[in-house]
């Protein structure tokens, strides 16, 4: 790798974390050299050469402040996150969630990065670690094997991993709308009906659940143990846990009334719009490792999908991450070489918005170190601060990636929070947002 140490900060990986990091650094007047290996090398999950490509669900989570992902998105807006601003501008109808047109989102991020006068995008796989320079490593859960080998030598301990899965995408024209109704969960006549709902009778549900549980799965290598992220379990693994597991999970019918029967269906498969043209829909919660042949057979049990054309089948991928509590400071600096930062899923952040947040933190701190300033520890009692705190202070032996959630807040009786859940989470959100606004004023001084 060219020596860029005197000239700027190096960011390795142009995914969600790396793109946000590069932007934050450049916005602070520091030149950035952003390395992205696509399209010359691929990860197996990405399918374009765009930066910040979203590989599976197109949802960044709930936008509601009573939900931790809504709070996280709002904190990121206050801190001028490029990616959340672009996500807002590419939003699709998705009830209370922020779902985006994935193509438009990543294309717009790429255009912004390319246009920034201080960012140089270098399309190349990094295989060596830079030395003597501020560098952010954000190569994601599918870090290229050659670079992973180098990282392994650097961290001097084995990577941790779990398996993550992609859900199938369907051509909208092939959905049989005679067997669907449009609605958002708990919607009333004033709400938008954003999801295509495919109701199932009891018999259809039982058949689907049993077939999923018994379906043939793609085999993992002998040396690989099946470790899944609980928040993104393959549908067939959930089905194996019990006949009714899916009906209380992704196929729950709560808050949905079929207008034709005026009743709540026994179970519901939801399809979420995937692009602005509404020509593609993804199967919500149907991430899977069934063989393509089995997906083709089993999903047709759903009456609306009898003639479905799958433009992408579900797939399973290994997700690699480091033991951040052992290896990183709460500034996201690598303890052994503090000029190096880790961000994104590789550092254990889970969920699109969480990964963007980690890029923002590493980017702000990378720029500060480059400019001779002290790096920041984001304040506790904000969701970003608590997420980073968890990543760097969890019990190393049991460390697993984590999404934003209110359980990360250390709440005591003295906080005097309301008893009911919604009021309590809203109060926590309001407190966080005040702290983030104060932080934004502090870190943006001199960077208007
Ligand atoms: C199959 C799969 C499905 C997922 N589904 C979801 C989901 O539904 N919802 C969700 O919130 N999260 C999901 N995730 C997690 C998702 O990866 C993260 O939320 C997010 O993309 C991680 O951001 P990142 O920036 O860390 O990594 P990425 O977005 O993956 O970016 C890393 C980038 O680094 C590049 N790169 C890798 N090695 C090198 C190298 N040596 N040199 C140069 N460039 C390199 C890659 O090409 C990539 O562009 C999924 C992950 C996978 C693998």
Tab-separated table of C-alpha atoms and ligand atoms in Angstrom:
chain	number	residue	atom	x	y	z
A	1	UNK	CA	0.000	0.000	0.000
A	2	UNK	CA	1.215	3.520	-0.901
A	3	UNK	CA	2.420	5.512	2.132
A	4	UNK	CA	-0.313	8.076	2.741
A	5	UNK	CA	0.678	8.744	6.351
A	6	UNK	CA	1.550	12.383	5.933
A	7	UNK	CA	-1.262	13.070	3.517
A	8	UNK	CA	-4.386	11.788	5.242
A	9	UNK	CA	-6.306	9.037	6.977
A	10	UNK	CA	-6.682	5.603	5.381
A	11	UNK	CA	-10.073	3.886	5.524
A	12	UNK	CA	-10.159	0.238	4.479
A	13	UNK	CA	-13.588	-0.987	3.312
A	14	UNK	CA	-16.243	1.145	1.615
A	15	UNK	CA	-19.266	-0.429	3.295
A	16	UNK	CA	-21.679	1.237	5.690
A	17	UNK	CA	-19.105	1.939	8.403
A	18	UNK	CA	-16.216	2.840	6.070
A	19	UNK	CA	-18.262	5.233	3.907
A	20	UNK	CA	-19.622	7.064	6.962
A	21	UNK	CA	-16.135	7.196	8.512
A	22	UNK	CA	-14.581	8.594	5.314
A	23	UNK	CA	-17.250	11.292	5.118
A	24	UNK	CA	-16.866	12.334	8.760
A	25	UNK	CA	-13.079	12.603	8.392
A	26	UNK	CA	-13.248	14.613	5.178
A	27	UNK	CA	-15.895	16.945	6.617
A	28	UNK	CA	-13.316	17.843	9.268
A	29	UNK	CA	-10.855	18.999	6.623
A	30	UNK	CA	-8.689	15.867	6.643
A	31	UNK	CA	-7.912	14.078	3.347
A	32	UNK	CA	-9.072	10.452	3.151
A	33	UNK	CA	-7.840	7.501	1.107
A	34	UNK	CA	-10.750	5.063	0.988
A	35	UNK	CA	-9.933	1.525	-0.208
A	36	UNK	CA	-12.705	-0.689	-1.546
A	37	UNK	CA	-11.927	-4.033	-3.208
A	38	UNK	CA	-15.145	-4.358	-5.198
A	39	UNK	CA	-15.643	-4.844	-8.136
A	40	UNK	CA	-12.233	-6.520	-8.572
A	41	UNK	CA	-12.751	-8.856	-5.612
A	42	UNK	CA	-16.152	-9.819	-4.275
A	43	UNK	CA	-17.519	-10.869	-0.896
A	44	UNK	CA	-20.116	-13.375	-2.100
A	45	UNK	CA	-22.964	-11.307	-0.613
A	46	UNK	CA	-22.514	-7.932	-2.328
A	47	UNK	CA	-23.701	-7.763	-5.918
A	48	UNK	CA	-22.752	-4.235	-7.104
A	49	UNK	CA	-19.662	-2.049	-7.054
A	50	UNK	CA	-21.477	0.675	-5.071
A	51	UNK	CA	-20.211	1.856	-1.716
A	52	UNK	CA	-22.441	1.224	1.316
A	53	UNK	CA	-24.282	-1.606	-0.407
A	54	UNK	CA	-27.087	-3.014	1.724
A	55	UNK	CA	-26.957	-6.769	1.333
A	56	UNK	CA	-30.133	-8.159	2.867
A	57	UNK	CA	-33.187	-6.523	4.420
A	58	UNK	CA	-33.645	-2.963	3.156
A	59	UNK	CA	-34.838	-1.744	6.561
A	60	UNK	CA	-32.695	0.372	8.896
A	61	UNK	CA	-35.173	-0.328	11.673
A	62	UNK	CA	-37.976	1.544	13.369
A	63	UNK	CA	-38.071	5.329	13.188
A	64	UNK	CA	-40.024	5.613	16.454
A	65	UNK	CA	-38.307	7.163	19.461
A	66	UNK	CA	-39.905	4.498	21.646
A	67	UNK	CA	-37.678	2.036	19.799
A	68	UNK	CA	-33.883	1.928	20.259
A	69	UNK	CA	-33.256	1.878	16.518
A	70	UNK	CA	-35.393	5.028	16.121
A	71	UNK	CA	-33.333	6.708	18.831
A	72	UNK	CA	-30.110	5.618	17.151
A	73	UNK	CA	-31.253	7.016	13.788
A	74	UNK	CA	-32.214	10.311	15.436
A	75	UNK	CA	-28.860	10.602	17.232
A	76	UNK	CA	-27.126	9.989	13.898
A	77	UNK	CA	-29.215	12.723	12.242
A	78	UNK	CA	-28.198	15.194	14.962
A	79	UNK	CA	-24.543	14.257	14.424
A	80	UNK	CA	-24.838	14.887	10.660
A	81	UNK	CA	-24.527	11.303	9.485
A	82	UNK	CA	-24.265	11.277	5.688
A	83	UNK	CA	-25.713	7.796	5.356
A	84	UNK	CA	-28.800	8.443	7.487
A	85	UNK	CA	-29.461	11.685	5.595
A	86	UNK	CA	-29.300	9.745	2.333
A	87	UNK	CA	-31.424	6.926	3.788
A	88	UNK	CA	-34.119	9.500	4.676
A	89	UNK	CA	-34.018	10.790	1.116
A	90	UNK	CA	-34.398	7.250	-0.316
A	91	UNK	CA	-37.125	6.116	2.107
A	92	UNK	CA	-39.835	3.764	0.888
A	93	UNK	CA	-43.258	3.232	2.459
A	94	UNK	CA	-42.657	0.795	5.337
A	95	UNK	CA	-44.987	1.713	8.180
A	96	UNK	CA	-43.002	3.136	11.100
A	97	UNK	CA	-39.699	1.740	9.805
A	98	UNK	CA	-37.014	3.455	7.735
A	99	UNK	CA	-36.707	1.203	4.679
A	100	UNK	CA	-34.778	2.364	1.636
A	101	UNK	CA	-34.505	1.770	-2.074
A	102	UNK	CA	-31.212	-0.132	-1.755
A	103	UNK	CA	-29.953	0.697	-5.274
A	104	UNK	CA	-30.690	4.430	-4.972
A	105	UNK	CA	-29.242	4.515	-1.448
A	106	UNK	CA	-25.858	3.016	-2.282
A	107	UNK	CA	-25.600	4.859	-5.600
A	108	UNK	CA	-26.244	8.207	-3.861
A	109	UNK	CA	-23.665	7.427	-1.150
A	110	UNK	CA	-21.128	6.551	-3.882
A	111	UNK	CA	-21.834	9.798	-5.722
A	112	UNK	CA	-21.385	11.881	-2.547
A	113	UNK	CA	-18.100	10.155	-1.707
A	114	UNK	CA	-16.770	10.528	-5.265
A	115	UNK	CA	-17.698	14.208	-5.333
A	116	UNK	CA	-15.996	15.070	-2.027
A	117	UNK	CA	-12.792	16.993	-2.829
A	118	UNK	CA	-10.930	15.465	0.136
A	119	UNK	CA	-11.792	11.800	-0.508
A	120	UNK	CA	-9.795	9.630	-2.911
A	121	UNK	CA	-11.503	6.316	-3.634
A	122	UNK	CA	-9.072	3.525	-4.481
A	123	UNK	CA	-10.589	0.341	-5.900
A	124	UNK	CA	-8.155	-2.237	-4.578
A	125	UNK	CA	-8.070	-5.117	-2.129
A	126	UNK	CA	-5.867	-4.207	0.831
A	127	UNK	CA	-3.702	-7.145	1.839
A	128	UNK	CA	-1.144	-5.410	4.077
A	129	UNK	CA	-1.664	-3.313	7.142
A	130	UNK	CA	-0.532	0.285	6.843
A	131	UNK	CA	1.959	1.446	9.446
A	132	UNK	CA	2.678	4.830	10.995
A	133	UNK	CA	-0.612	6.327	9.929
A	134	UNK	CA	-4.140	6.794	11.204
A	135	UNK	CA	-6.182	3.993	9.670
A	136	UNK	CA	-9.757	2.767	10.090
A	137	UNK	CA	-10.370	-0.896	9.383
A	138	UNK	CA	-13.986	-1.443	8.328
A	139	UNK	CA	-13.813	-4.452	6.043
A	140	UNK	CA	-17.001	-5.951	7.417
A	141	UNK	CA	-18.211	-9.440	8.245
A	142	UNK	CA	-16.908	-10.745	4.913
A	143	UNK	CA	-13.380	-9.332	5.111
A	144	UNK	CA	-11.291	-10.707	2.250
A	145	UNK	CA	-9.472	-13.896	3.327
A	146	UNK	CA	-5.976	-12.548	2.583
A	147	UNK	CA	-6.534	-9.429	4.660
A	148	UNK	CA	-8.228	-11.487	7.382
A	149	UNK	CA	-5.037	-13.535	7.658
A	150	UNK	CA	-3.018	-10.347	8.224
A	151	UNK	CA	-5.527	-9.128	10.809
A	152	UNK	CA	-5.349	-12.446	12.583
A	153	UNK	CA	-1.583	-12.035	12.973
A	154	UNK	CA	-2.126	-8.489	14.243
A	155	UNK	CA	-4.713	-9.333	16.881
A	156	UNK	CA	-2.894	-12.524	17.867
A	157	UNK	CA	-6.066	-14.408	18.635
A	158	UNK	CA	-8.605	-16.262	16.501
A	159	UNK	CA	-11.567	-14.411	15.015
A	160	UNK	CA	-15.003	-15.042	16.408
A	161	UNK	CA	-17.868	-15.722	14.035
A	162	UNK	CA	-21.532	-16.483	13.619
A	163	UNK	CA	-23.754	-17.177	10.644
A	164	UNK	CA	-26.043	-14.603	9.086
A	165	UNK	CA	-28.565	-15.184	6.339
A	166	UNK	CA	-30.139	-13.312	3.413
A	167	UNK	CA	-33.874	-13.325	2.695
A	168	UNK	CA	-35.298	-14.003	-0.800
A	169	UNK	CA	-36.380	-11.267	-3.223
A	170	UNK	CA	-39.463	-11.663	-5.419
A	171	UNK	CA	-40.513	-10.050	-8.692
A	172	UNK	CA	-43.747	-8.167	-7.801
A	173	UNK	CA	-45.437	-9.199	-11.038
A	174	UNK	CA	-45.283	-12.832	-10.026
A	175	UNK	CA	-47.197	-12.344	-6.740
A	176	UNK	CA	-50.828	-13.505	-6.895
A	177	UNK	CA	-52.662	-10.540	-5.361
A	178	UNK	CA	-55.900	-12.538	-5.149
A	179	UNK	CA	-54.400	-14.033	-1.994
A	180	UNK	CA	-52.999	-10.871	-0.379
A	181	UNK	CA	-54.099	-7.697	1.366
A	182	UNK	CA	-52.169	-4.480	1.937
A	183	UNK	CA	-51.752	-3.159	5.490
A	184	UNK	CA	-49.201	-2.131	8.073
A	185	UNK	CA	-49.349	-3.783	11.467
A	186	UNK	CA	-51.841	-2.024	13.788
A	187	UNK	CA	-52.696	0.451	10.997
A	188	UNK	CA	-56.002	2.331	11.028
A	189	UNK	CA	-57.812	4.135	8.226
A	190	UNK	CA	-55.362	7.064	8.536
A	191	UNK	CA	-52.201	4.954	8.249
A	192	UNK	CA	-50.508	3.889	5.060
A	193	UNK	CA	-50.846	0.238	4.033
A	194	UNK	CA	-47.215	-0.481	3.284
A	195	UNK	CA	-46.850	-4.249	3.422
A	196	UNK	CA	-48.240	-6.945	1.162
A	197	UNK	CA	-49.672	-9.509	3.570
A	198	UNK	CA	-50.057	-13.136	2.572
A	199	UNK	CA	-52.528	-14.742	5.023
A	200	UNK	CA	-52.300	-18.457	5.813
A	201	UNK	CA	-54.973	-20.801	7.104
A	202	UNK	CA	-54.101	-23.138	9.973
A	203	UNK	CA	-53.500	-26.040	7.564
A	204	UNK	CA	-51.326	-23.950	5.246
A	205	UNK	CA	-49.323	-22.634	8.204
A	206	UNK	CA	-48.736	-26.132	9.624
A	207	UNK	CA	-47.652	-27.463	6.251
A	208	UNK	CA	-45.284	-24.508	5.716
A	209	UNK	CA	-43.806	-24.743	9.215
A	210	UNK	CA	-43.234	-28.511	8.943
A	211	UNK	CA	-41.729	-28.321	5.461
A	212	UNK	CA	-39.392	-25.510	6.527
A	213	UNK	CA	-38.245	-27.523	9.546
A	214	UNK	CA	-37.563	-30.614	7.409
A	215	UNK	CA	-36.236	-28.838	4.290
A	216	UNK	CA	-32.807	-29.689	2.914
A	217	UNK	CA	-30.159	-27.171	3.920
A	218	UNK	CA	-26.861	-26.192	2.320
A	219	UNK	CA	-24.089	-28.030	4.200
A	220	UNK	CA	-21.496	-26.071	6.149
A	221	UNK	CA	-17.846	-27.146	6.186
A	222	UNK	CA	-17.014	-29.851	8.729
A	223	UNK	CA	-14.887	-27.486	10.820
A	224	UNK	CA	-17.655	-24.903	11.064
A	225	UNK	CA	-20.051	-25.018	13.974
A	226	UNK	CA	-23.520	-23.592	13.477
A	227	UNK	CA	-23.571	-20.370	15.484
A	228	UNK	CA	-26.362	-17.980	14.543
A	229	UNK	CA	-27.136	-14.417	15.541
A	230	UNK	CA	-30.384	-14.682	17.527
A	231	UNK	CA	-31.758	-11.500	15.921
A	232	UNK	CA	-31.405	-12.938	12.410
A	233	UNK	CA	-32.077	-16.682	12.680
A	234	UNK	CA	-32.703	-18.642	9.482
A	235	UNK	CA	-36.428	-19.316	9.144
A	236	UNK	CA	-35.892	-23.098	9.109
A	237	UNK	CA	-33.952	-22.949	12.397
A	238	UNK	CA	-36.866	-21.061	13.973
A	239	UNK	CA	-39.307	-23.620	12.519
A	240	UNK	CA	-37.287	-26.465	14.074
A	241	UNK	CA	-37.767	-24.902	17.526
A	242	UNK	CA	-41.477	-25.698	17.511
A	243	UNK	CA	-44.562	-25.832	15.316
A	244	UNK	CA	-45.831	-22.483	16.607
A	245	UNK	CA	-42.541	-20.593	16.844
A	246	UNK	CA	-43.034	-18.817	13.505
A	247	UNK	CA	-46.590	-17.803	14.407
A	248	UNK	CA	-45.198	-15.913	17.385
A	249	UNK	CA	-42.236	-14.642	15.321
A	250	UNK	CA	-42.046	-13.344	11.754
A	251	UNK	CA	-45.383	-14.908	10.754
A	252	UNK	CA	-47.355	-13.428	13.661
A	253	UNK	CA	-50.739	-12.100	12.603
A	254	UNK	CA	-51.095	-9.558	15.432
A	255	UNK	CA	-52.294	-6.116	14.352
A	256	UNK	CA	-53.403	-7.393	10.935
A	257	UNK	CA	-57.036	-7.815	9.859
A	258	UNK	CA	-57.813	-9.331	6.466
A	259	UNK	CA	-60.402	-6.910	4.973
A	260	UNK	CA	-62.079	-9.750	3.063
A	261	UNK	CA	-62.830	-11.887	6.110
A	262	UNK	CA	-62.718	-8.984	8.653
A	263	UNK	CA	-60.720	-11.391	10.815
A	264	UNK	CA	-57.180	-11.788	11.982
A	265	UNK	CA	-55.574	-14.554	9.869
A	266	UNK	CA	-54.051	-17.625	11.530
A	267	UNK	CA	-50.600	-16.536	10.329
A	268	UNK	CA	-49.243	-13.968	7.888
A	269	UNK	CA	-46.196	-13.809	5.633
A	270	UNK	CA	-45.294	-10.151	5.051
A	271	UNK	CA	-43.649	-8.840	1.881
A	272	UNK	CA	-41.841	-5.506	2.077
A	273	UNK	CA	-41.222	-3.171	-0.870
A	274	UNK	CA	-37.557	-3.310	-1.879
A	275	UNK	CA	-37.152	-0.591	-4.536
A	276	UNK	CA	-38.851	2.693	-5.503
A	277	UNK	CA	-40.387	1.171	-8.621
A	278	UNK	CA	-42.147	-1.345	-6.305
A	279	UNK	CA	-41.082	-4.071	-8.714
A	280	UNK	CA	-39.275	-6.094	-6.040
A	281	UNK	CA	-40.448	-7.314	-2.640
A	282	UNK	CA	-38.498	-9.112	0.076
A	283	UNK	CA	-39.928	-11.823	2.322
A	284	UNK	CA	-39.755	-10.354	5.830
A	285	UNK	CA	-37.953	-12.676	8.260
A	286	UNK	CA	-37.340	-15.381	5.636
A	287	UNK	CA	-33.538	-15.344	5.781
A	288	UNK	CA	-32.610	-18.941	5.073
A	289	UNK	CA	-29.978	-21.528	4.280
A	290	UNK	CA	-32.320	-23.971	2.543
A	291	UNK	CA	-31.061	-25.144	-0.842
A	292	UNK	CA	-32.399	-23.055	-3.740
A	293	UNK	CA	-34.418	-26.080	-4.909
A	294	UNK	CA	-36.100	-26.386	-1.508
A	295	UNK	CA	-36.847	-22.658	-1.345
A	296	UNK	CA	-38.454	-22.916	-4.752
A	297	UNK	CA	-40.635	-25.802	-3.565
A	298	UNK	CA	-41.496	-24.789	-0.003
A	299	UNK	CA	-42.267	-21.082	-0.472
A	300	UNK	CA	-44.915	-22.027	-3.043
A	301	UNK	CA	-47.038	-23.424	-0.196
A	302	UNK	CA	-47.875	-19.737	0.441
A	303	UNK	CA	-50.907	-19.244	-1.843
A	304	UNK	CA	-49.827	-15.778	-3.042
A	305	UNK	CA	-46.420	-17.147	-4.026
A	306	UNK	CA	-47.503	-20.196	-6.001
A	307	UNK	CA	-46.073	-18.670	-9.171
A	308	UNK	CA	-43.429	-16.479	-7.546
A	309	UNK	CA	-40.270	-15.625	-9.485
A	310	UNK	CA	-37.375	-15.390	-7.083
A	311	UNK	CA	-34.858	-12.829	-8.347
A	312	UNK	CA	-32.606	-13.798	-5.456
A	313	UNK	CA	-32.815	-16.836	-3.205
A	314	UNK	CA	-31.957	-16.711	0.489
A	315	UNK	CA	-28.357	-17.556	1.441
A	316	UNK	CA	-26.194	-18.049	4.518
A	317	UNK	CA	-22.863	-16.293	5.145
A	318	UNK	CA	-20.192	-16.462	7.767
A	319	UNK	CA	-19.843	-13.239	9.758
A	320	UNK	CA	-16.428	-12.578	11.215
A	321	UNK	CA	-15.722	-10.263	14.119
A	322	UNK	CA	-12.913	-9.502	16.565
A	323	UNK	CA	-13.070	-9.676	20.338
A	324	UNK	CA	-13.549	-5.920	20.741
A	325	UNK	CA	-13.826	-5.833	24.559
A	326	UNK	CA	-10.340	-7.327	24.683
A	327	UNK	CA	-8.834	-5.370	21.827
A	328	UNK	CA	-10.380	-1.886	21.611
A	329	UNK	CA	-10.501	1.298	23.682
A	330	UNK	CA	-13.917	3.014	23.957
A	331	UNK	CA	-12.691	5.432	21.285
A	332	UNK	CA	-12.610	2.384	18.940
A	333	UNK	CA	-8.794	2.537	18.837
A	334	UNK	CA	-6.843	-0.711	18.767
A	335	UNK	CA	-5.153	-1.047	22.178
A	336	UNK	CA	-1.832	-2.337	20.795
A	337	UNK	CA	-1.528	0.254	17.986
A	338	UNK	CA	-3.726	3.271	18.824
A	339	UNK	CA	-3.350	4.757	15.328
A	340	UNK	CA	-5.545	1.893	14.140
A	341	UNK	CA	-9.320	1.940	14.592
A	342	UNK	CA	-11.847	-0.833	14.029
A	343	UNK	CA	-15.423	-0.083	12.984
A	344	UNK	CA	-18.485	-1.848	11.625
A	345	UNK	CA	-19.520	-5.451	11.921
A	346	UNK	CA	-15.890	-6.543	12.162
A	347	UNK	CA	-15.830	-4.771	15.538
A	348	UNK	CA	-19.088	-6.452	16.592
A	349	UNK	CA	-21.619	-3.743	15.735
A	350	UNK	CA	-24.844	-5.294	14.497
A	351	UNK	CA	-27.564	-3.765	12.327
A	352	UNK	CA	-27.163	-1.237	9.540
A	353	UNK	CA	-27.677	1.836	11.765
A	354	UNK	CA	-25.288	0.465	14.425
A	355	UNK	CA	-22.617	-0.030	11.796
A	356	UNK	CA	-23.117	3.492	10.465
A	357	UNK	CA	-22.802	4.799	14.043
A	358	UNK	CA	-19.505	2.965	14.556
A	359	UNK	CA	-18.141	4.503	11.341
A	360	UNK	CA	-19.207	7.926	12.555
A	361	UNK	CA	-17.439	7.471	15.914
A	362	UNK	CA	-14.254	6.056	14.339
A	363	UNK	CA	-14.299	8.774	11.656
A	364	UNK	CA	-14.645	11.643	14.117
A	365	UNK	CA	-11.902	10.181	16.317
A	366	UNK	CA	-9.612	9.344	13.376
A	367	UNK	CA	-9.787	12.968	12.244
A	368	UNK	CA	-9.130	14.199	15.793
A	369	UNK	CA	-6.022	12.019	16.174
A	370	UNK	CA	-4.770	13.136	12.745
A	371	UNK	CA	-5.206	16.770	13.828
A	372	UNK	CA	-3.450	16.217	17.150
A	373	UNK	CA	-6.625	16.385	19.267
A	374	UNK	CA	-7.772	14.003	22.007
A	375	UNK	CA	-10.186	11.315	20.765
A	376	UNK	CA	-13.700	11.360	22.246
A	377	UNK	CA	-15.410	8.744	24.354
A	378	UNK	CA	-19.059	9.150	23.411
A	379	UNK	CA	-21.152	9.868	26.524
A	380	UNK	CA	-22.961	7.057	28.318
A	381	UNK	CA	-26.771	7.461	28.496
A	382	UNK	CA	-26.845	8.010	24.725
A	383	UNK	CA	-27.548	4.986	22.566
A	384	UNK	CA	-24.360	5.476	20.525
A	385	UNK	CA	-22.312	5.863	23.705
A	386	UNK	CA	-23.878	2.767	25.283
A	387	UNK	CA	-23.388	0.688	22.132
A	388	UNK	CA	-19.690	1.587	21.930
A	389	UNK	CA	-19.368	1.018	25.678
A	390	UNK	CA	-20.846	-2.468	25.321
A	391	UNK	CA	-18.484	-3.304	22.435
A	392	UNK	CA	-15.471	-2.333	24.493
A	393	UNK	CA	-16.534	-3.485	27.980
A	394	UNK	CA	-18.611	-6.647	27.521
A	395	UNK	CA	-17.343	-9.915	28.992
A	396	UNK	CA	-14.709	-11.012	26.383
A	397	UNK	CA	-15.385	-14.707	26.912
A	398	UNK	CA	-19.036	-14.445	25.906
A	399	UNK	CA	-18.792	-11.497	23.507
A	400	UNK	CA	-21.361	-11.476	20.679
A	401	UNK	CA	-22.341	-8.687	18.234
A	402	UNK	CA	-25.095	-6.421	19.509
A	403	UNK	CA	-27.806	-4.214	18.027
A	404	UNK	CA	-29.012	-0.981	19.617
A	405	UNK	CA	-31.470	-1.782	22.412
A	406	UNK	CA	-32.721	-0.088	25.567
A	407	UNK	CA	-31.251	-2.881	27.683
A	408	UNK	CA	-27.849	-1.269	27.123
A	409	UNK	CA	-28.840	1.656	29.363
A	410	UNK	CA	-27.835	1.320	32.969
A	411	UNK	CA	-31.033	2.557	34.608
A	412	UNK	CA	-31.342	3.079	38.367
A	413	UNK	CA	-34.285	3.937	40.610
A	414	UNK	CA	-32.908	7.471	40.991
A	415	UNK	CA	-33.567	8.039	37.314
A	416	UNK	CA	-37.239	8.177	38.275
A	417	UNK	CA	-38.432	6.806	34.984
A	418	UNK	CA	-42.117	6.102	34.255
A	419	UNK	CA	-43.332	2.538	34.829
A	420	UNK	CA	-44.975	1.759	31.518
A	421	UNK	CA	-42.683	0.648	28.732
A	422	UNK	CA	-43.473	3.242	26.049
A	423	UNK	CA	-43.258	6.222	28.432
A	424	UNK	CA	-40.043	4.819	29.913
A	425	UNK	CA	-38.330	4.333	26.542
A	426	UNK	CA	-39.509	7.768	25.375
A	427	UNK	CA	-38.049	9.342	28.533
A	428	UNK	CA	-34.743	7.530	27.928
A	429	UNK	CA	-34.769	8.778	24.333
A	430	UNK	CA	-35.393	12.381	25.329
A	431	UNK	CA	-32.529	12.238	27.820
A	432	UNK	CA	-30.200	10.732	25.180
A	433	UNK	CA	-31.104	13.294	22.560
A	434	UNK	CA	-30.322	16.196	24.915
A	435	UNK	CA	-26.870	14.721	25.557
A	436	UNK	CA	-26.260	14.126	21.855
A	437	UNK	CA	-27.282	17.679	21.009
A	438	UNK	CA	-24.745	18.962	23.558
A	439	UNK	CA	-22.102	16.640	22.104
A	440	UNK	CA	-22.907	17.764	18.550
A	441	UNK	CA	-22.389	21.397	19.584
A	442	UNK	CA	-19.063	20.444	21.183
A	443	UNK	CA	-17.669	18.400	18.275
A	444	UNK	CA	-18.948	20.629	15.532
A	445	UNK	CA	-17.258	23.730	16.952
A	446	UNK	CA	-14.943	24.870	14.209
A	447	UNK	CA	-16.415	22.521	11.587
A	448	UNK	CA	-19.458	24.425	10.371
B	1	LIG	C1	-25.407	-12.157	4.249
B	1	LIG	C2	-25.573	-11.023	5.183
B	1	LIG	C3	-26.843	-10.545	5.480
B	1	LIG	C4	-27.025	-9.465	6.349
B	1	LIG	N1	-28.266	-9.000	6.605
B	1	LIG	C5	-28.435	-7.909	7.385
B	1	LIG	C6	-29.729	-7.347	7.613
B	1	LIG	O1	-30.720	-7.806	7.078
B	1	LIG	N2	-29.840	-6.269	8.440
B	1	LIG	C7	-28.754	-5.713	9.025
B	1	LIG	O2	-28.920	-4.722	9.738
B	1	LIG	N3	-27.521	-6.235	8.835
B	1	LIG	C8	-27.335	-7.310	8.041
B	1	LIG	N4	-26.093	-7.847	7.836
B	1	LIG	C9	-24.994	-7.302	8.550
B	1	LIG	C10	-24.373	-6.287	7.632
B	1	LIG	O3	-23.213	-6.828	7.098
B	1	LIG	C11	-24.069	-5.030	8.349
B	1	LIG	O4	-25.216	-4.514	8.947
B	1	LIG	C12	-23.354	-3.989	7.509
B	1	LIG	O5	-23.333	-4.173	6.135
B	1	LIG	C13	-21.950	-4.038	8.002
B	1	LIG	O6	-21.339	-2.865	7.635
B	1	LIG	P1	-19.765	-2.875	7.493
B	1	LIG	O7	-19.416	-1.525	6.966
B	1	LIG	O8	-19.129	-3.340	8.721
B	1	LIG	O9	-19.472	-3.988	6.391
B	1	LIG	P2	-19.853	-4.007	4.855
B	1	LIG	O10	-21.044	-3.167	4.606
B	1	LIG	O11	-19.871	-5.435	4.454
B	1	LIG	O12	-18.611	-3.297	4.167
B	1	LIG	C14	-17.300	-3.841	4.159
B	1	LIG	C15	-16.654	-3.458	2.849
B	1	LIG	O13	-15.271	-3.795	2.876
B	1	LIG	C16	-14.898	-4.319	1.617
B	1	LIG	N5	-13.687	-5.135	1.838
B	1	LIG	C17	-13.579	-6.338	2.466
B	1	LIG	N6	-12.288	-6.723	2.528
B	1	LIG	C18	-11.562	-5.745	1.912
B	1	LIG	C19	-10.177	-5.562	1.654
B	1	LIG	N7	-9.254	-6.453	2.037
B	1	LIG	N8	-9.776	-4.448	0.977
B	1	LIG	C20	-10.676	-3.525	0.567
B	1	LIG	N9	-12.004	-3.654	0.786
B	1	LIG	C21	-12.445	-4.736	1.469
B	1	LIG	C22	-16.123	-5.081	1.171
B	1	LIG	O14	-16.141	-5.239	-0.233
B	1	LIG	C23	-17.258	-4.188	1.678
B	1	LIG	O15	-17.661	-3.238	0.701
B	1	LIG	C24	-25.890	-8.888	6.957
B	1	LIG	C25	-24.615	-9.377	6.653
B	1	LIG	C26	-24.458	-10.417	5.765
B	1	LIG	C27	-23.081	-10.888	5.436
